[in-house]
Short mmCIF file of C-alpha atoms in Angstrom, two decimals:
data_model
loop_
_atom_site.label_atom_id
_atom_site.label_comp_id
_atom_site.label_asym_id
_atom_site.label_seq_id
_atom_site.Cartn_x
_atom_site.Cartn_y
_atom_site.Cartn_z
CA LYS A 6 -23.66 -23.06 3.04
CA ALA A 7 -21.48 -23.26 -0.07
CA GLY A 8 -18.95 -20.49 -0.57
CA VAL A 9 -18.11 -18.48 -3.65
CA THR A 10 -17.13 -20.79 -6.49
CA GLN A 11 -14.84 -19.70 -9.28
CA THR A 12 -14.14 -21.80 -12.33
CA PRO A 13 -11.79 -22.78 -13.72
CA ARG A 14 -9.05 -22.61 -11.07
CA TYR A 15 -6.25 -22.43 -13.61
CA LEU A 16 -6.17 -21.36 -17.23
CA ILE A 17 -3.44 -20.94 -19.84
CA LYS A 18 -4.18 -18.88 -22.92
CA THR A 19 -2.21 -17.47 -25.84
CA ARG A 20 -1.81 -13.77 -26.59
CA GLY A 21 -4.64 -12.51 -28.72
CA GLN A 22 -7.15 -15.07 -27.55
CA GLN A 23 -10.13 -14.33 -25.38
CA VAL A 24 -11.12 -15.91 -22.08
CA THR A 25 -14.25 -16.22 -19.96
CA LEU A 26 -14.15 -16.75 -16.21
CA SER A 27 -17.10 -17.76 -14.07
CA CYS A 28 -18.16 -16.89 -10.54
CA SER A 29 -21.07 -18.45 -8.64
CA PRO A 30 -21.93 -16.40 -5.55
CA ILE A 31 -23.16 -17.61 -2.19
CA SER A 32 -26.82 -18.52 -2.36
CA GLY A 33 -28.95 -15.43 -1.81
CA HIS A 34 -26.18 -12.98 -2.65
CA ARG A 35 -27.11 -10.66 -5.49
CA SER A 36 -23.88 -8.66 -5.80
CA VAL A 37 -20.73 -9.94 -7.47
CA SER A 38 -17.51 -7.97 -7.70
CA TRP A 39 -14.36 -8.81 -9.63
CA TYR A 40 -10.75 -7.98 -8.77
CA GLN A 41 -7.45 -8.52 -10.53
CA GLN A 42 -4.35 -9.39 -8.51
CA THR A 43 -0.90 -9.04 -10.06
CA PRO A 44 2.56 -8.79 -8.47
CA GLY A 45 3.11 -5.37 -10.03
CA GLN A 46 -0.25 -3.64 -9.54
CA GLY A 47 -1.57 -5.56 -6.54
CA LEU A 48 -5.32 -5.96 -6.05
CA GLN A 49 -7.45 -3.77 -8.28
CA PHE A 50 -11.22 -3.51 -8.61
CA LEU A 51 -12.61 -4.41 -12.02
CA PHE A 52 -16.40 -4.09 -11.74
CA GLU A 53 -19.45 -4.87 -9.65
CA TYR A 54 -22.76 -6.33 -10.76
CA PHE A 55 -26.05 -6.28 -8.89
CA SER A 56 -29.27 -7.74 -10.22
CA GLU A 57 -27.77 -8.14 -13.71
CA THR A 58 -26.67 -4.48 -13.87
CA GLN A 59 -23.14 -3.15 -13.73
CA ARG A 60 -23.15 -0.55 -10.98
CA ASN A 61 -19.49 0.29 -10.69
CA LYS A 62 -16.39 -0.07 -12.83
CA GLY A 63 -12.68 0.28 -12.16
CA ASN A 64 -10.04 1.75 -14.40
CA PHE A 65 -9.53 -1.05 -16.90
CA PRO A 66 -9.63 -1.02 -20.70
CA GLY A 67 -12.73 -2.06 -22.60
CA ARG A 68 -11.20 -5.48 -23.29
CA PHE A 69 -12.39 -6.37 -19.81
CA SER A 70 -16.12 -6.92 -19.62
CA GLY A 71 -18.59 -8.83 -17.53
CA ARG A 72 -22.16 -9.79 -17.10
CA GLN A 73 -24.48 -11.22 -14.51
CA PHE A 74 -27.27 -13.69 -15.03
CA SER A 75 -30.67 -13.84 -13.39
CA ASN A 76 -29.39 -16.48 -10.92
CA SER A 77 -26.67 -13.98 -9.86
CA ARG A 78 -23.85 -16.01 -11.42
CA SER A 79 -21.37 -13.74 -13.11
CA GLU A 80 -18.88 -14.08 -15.90
CA MET A 81 -16.02 -11.84 -16.88
CA ASN A 82 -14.48 -11.81 -20.30
CA VAL A 83 -11.12 -10.57 -21.45
CA SER A 84 -10.64 -10.18 -25.17
CA THR A 85 -7.40 -9.88 -27.15
CA LEU A 86 -5.31 -11.15 -24.27
CA GLU A 87 -1.99 -9.52 -23.48
CA LEU A 88 0.89 -10.91 -21.44
CA GLY A 89 0.12 -8.35 -18.76
CA ASP A 90 -3.32 -9.86 -18.23
CA SER A 91 -1.68 -12.79 -16.46
CA ALA A 92 -3.08 -12.56 -12.96
CA LEU A 93 -5.20 -14.08 -10.25
CA TYR A 94 -8.79 -13.01 -10.83
CA LEU A 95 -10.91 -12.96 -7.70
CA CYS A 96 -14.60 -12.49 -7.33
CA ALA A 97 -16.47 -11.54 -4.19
CA SER A 98 -20.14 -11.89 -3.43
CA SER A 99 -22.37 -10.05 -0.99
CA LEU A 100 -26.05 -9.56 -0.34
CA ASP A 101 -26.22 -6.10 -1.84
CA GLY A 102 -22.69 -4.86 -2.41
CA GLN A 103 -22.42 -3.42 1.06
CA PHE A 104 -20.11 -4.69 3.75
CA ASN A 105 -22.42 -4.98 6.75
CA TYR A 106 -23.47 -8.55 6.14
CA GLY A 107 -20.40 -10.11 4.62
CA TYR A 108 -18.30 -9.75 1.52
CA THR A 109 -16.82 -13.15 0.67
CA PHE A 110 -14.09 -13.92 -1.82
CA GLY A 111 -13.69 -17.02 -3.93
CA SER A 112 -10.40 -18.89 -4.36
CA GLY A 113 -9.74 -17.22 -7.69
CA THR A 114 -8.87 -18.17 -11.23
CA ARG A 115 -5.21 -17.99 -12.12
CA LEU A 116 -4.84 -16.93 -15.73
CA THR A 117 -1.51 -17.29 -17.49
CA VAL A 118 -1.10 -15.67 -20.89
CA VAL A 119 1.77 -17.02 -22.99
CA ALA B 3 -9.43 9.72 -3.92
CA GLN B 4 -8.69 6.87 -1.58
CA SER B 5 -5.38 5.18 -1.03
CA VAL B 6 -3.96 2.61 1.35
CA THR B 7 -0.33 2.37 2.40
CA GLN B 8 1.15 -0.71 3.98
CA LEU B 9 4.54 0.45 5.09
CA ASP B 10 6.24 -2.93 5.34
CA SER B 11 6.32 -5.32 2.41
CA GLN B 12 7.88 -8.11 4.48
CA VAL B 13 7.88 -8.75 8.22
CA PRO B 14 9.86 -11.67 9.65
CA VAL B 15 9.13 -12.50 13.27
CA PHE B 16 10.01 -15.36 15.61
CA GLU B 17 7.30 -17.73 16.78
CA GLU B 18 5.51 -16.55 19.95
CA ALA B 19 6.80 -12.98 19.49
CA PRO B 20 4.40 -10.05 19.05
CA VAL B 21 3.84 -8.47 15.65
CA GLU B 22 2.38 -5.26 14.25
CA LEU B 23 1.53 -4.79 10.59
CA ARG B 24 1.05 -1.15 9.72
CA CYS B 25 -1.67 0.35 7.56
CA ASN B 26 -2.41 3.99 6.81
CA TYR B 27 -5.14 5.28 4.57
CA SER B 28 -6.19 8.54 3.02
CA SER B 29 -9.73 9.54 2.21
CA SER B 30 -11.74 12.73 2.24
CA VAL B 31 -14.83 10.96 3.58
CA SER B 32 -15.71 8.40 6.22
CA VAL B 33 -14.50 4.89 5.54
CA TYR B 34 -14.82 1.25 6.43
CA LEU B 35 -11.56 -0.58 7.09
CA PHE B 36 -10.60 -4.22 6.61
CA TRP B 37 -7.77 -6.68 7.04
CA TYR B 38 -7.67 -9.72 4.78
CA VAL B 39 -5.28 -12.69 4.86
CA GLN B 40 -4.18 -14.67 1.83
CA TYR B 41 -2.52 -18.08 2.02
CA PRO B 42 -0.59 -19.42 -1.01
CA ASN B 43 -2.79 -20.25 -3.99
CA GLN B 44 -5.92 -19.18 -2.18
CA GLY B 45 -8.33 -16.28 -2.21
CA LEU B 46 -8.75 -13.60 0.43
CA GLN B 47 -10.16 -14.38 3.85
CA LEU B 48 -11.58 -11.61 6.00
CA LEU B 49 -9.63 -11.29 9.22
CA LEU B 50 -11.48 -8.37 10.79
CA LYS B 51 -13.31 -5.21 9.86
CA TYR B 52 -14.20 -1.82 11.27
CA LEU B 53 -17.57 -0.47 10.21
CA SER B 54 -18.57 1.66 13.20
CA GLY B 55 -18.67 1.65 16.98
CA SER B 56 -15.70 0.51 19.06
CA THR B 57 -12.43 1.46 17.43
CA LEU B 58 -10.78 -1.76 18.62
CA VAL B 59 -11.82 -4.82 16.65
CA GLU B 60 -10.75 -8.38 17.26
CA SER B 61 -10.64 -11.59 15.25
CA ILE B 62 -11.29 -15.08 16.52
CA ASN B 63 -7.65 -16.12 16.10
CA GLY B 64 -6.05 -13.49 18.31
CA PHE B 65 -5.48 -10.61 15.90
CA GLU B 66 -6.75 -7.14 16.70
CA ALA B 67 -6.71 -3.77 14.97
CA GLU B 68 -7.45 -0.29 16.17
CA PHE B 69 -9.00 2.43 14.05
CA ASN B 70 -7.25 5.73 14.73
CA LYS B 71 -9.07 8.49 12.88
CA SER B 72 -6.64 11.27 13.77
CA GLN B 73 -3.69 9.29 12.46
CA THR B 74 -5.69 7.65 9.66
CA SER B 75 -4.31 4.29 10.66
CA PHE B 76 -5.61 0.77 11.14
CA HIS B 77 -2.63 -1.25 12.35
CA LEU B 78 -2.95 -5.00 12.86
CA ARG B 79 -1.44 -6.60 15.97
CA LYS B 80 -1.05 -10.01 17.51
CA PRO B 81 0.62 -10.54 20.89
CA SER B 82 2.04 -13.99 20.06
CA VAL B 83 2.32 -15.36 16.53
CA HIS B 84 2.22 -18.98 15.40
CA ILE B 85 3.79 -20.71 12.42
CA SER B 86 0.33 -20.95 10.89
CA ASP B 87 0.10 -17.14 10.74
CA THR B 88 2.63 -17.10 7.92
CA ALA B 89 0.73 -15.52 5.02
CA GLU B 90 0.21 -12.27 3.15
CA TYR B 91 -1.94 -9.65 4.84
CA PHE B 92 -3.84 -6.94 3.00
CA CYS B 93 -5.35 -3.80 4.43
CA ALA B 94 -8.34 -2.42 2.51
CA VAL B 95 -10.64 0.61 2.68
CA SER B 96 -14.04 1.45 1.31
CA GLU B 97 -15.91 4.73 1.50
CA TYR B 98 -19.32 4.82 3.13
CA GLY B 99 -21.90 3.79 0.56
CA ALA B 100 -19.35 2.45 -1.92
CA ASN B 101 -19.39 -1.12 -3.10
CA ASN B 102 -15.73 -1.73 -3.83
CA LEU B 103 -12.49 -2.05 -1.91
CA PHE B 104 -9.16 -0.29 -2.33
CA PHE B 105 -6.30 -2.50 -1.22
CA GLY B 106 -2.82 -1.86 0.06
CA THR B 107 0.12 -3.63 -1.53
CA GLY B 108 0.24 -6.29 1.16
CA THR B 109 2.63 -7.37 3.90
CA ARG B 110 4.17 -10.81 3.84
CA LEU B 111 4.39 -12.09 7.39
CA THR B 112 6.89 -14.90 7.90
CA VAL B 113 6.95 -16.62 11.27
CA ILE B 114 10.32 -18.17 12.04
CA PRO B 115 10.41 -21.30 14.25
#
């Protein structure tokens, strides 16, 4: 069974640009959550999608957005990039967003903003 | 509001010695508790979790953690560490019915040969 796939693995962008990251969940999983990991703030929840609907959102500015497609793949977008957006972005997939049956993380996308 | 405190940012320990990584949480409601491990340039791997039932949970690689409700703690222990256990360890909590995790700041475990 394939795991959670995040693409690309590494990305370098310039301040002011926008970026789109992709997450393909484990087959059959309908929930995808996104987290940001930085040395200063640690691991923080961005948002969760289930069946193409955002069900939960963390405390991030509106520059951070996401969506989920009918095949459960999810993308997150960051517009008007700032240096502080440099981070490892992790996604996690689960059957329904609950933890009883597994909540699996991908290897992440490391975004560097210069 | 939930919060997770990992009291030690770095823990050096000699190979084959025991180790305890401390985790305390605060929440006004019932919670699920987790330990994740992160190796360099990788994502998070679930080490063990407490959802309900026995307060002592074990992983397949010798780690164990005990949920202590009165002390709001979920400390991670291993009786004898190996070089391969060198990694960063994160404690996380989620409230019943929630679909997101709150993480501690992590503890970097370094096993010294």
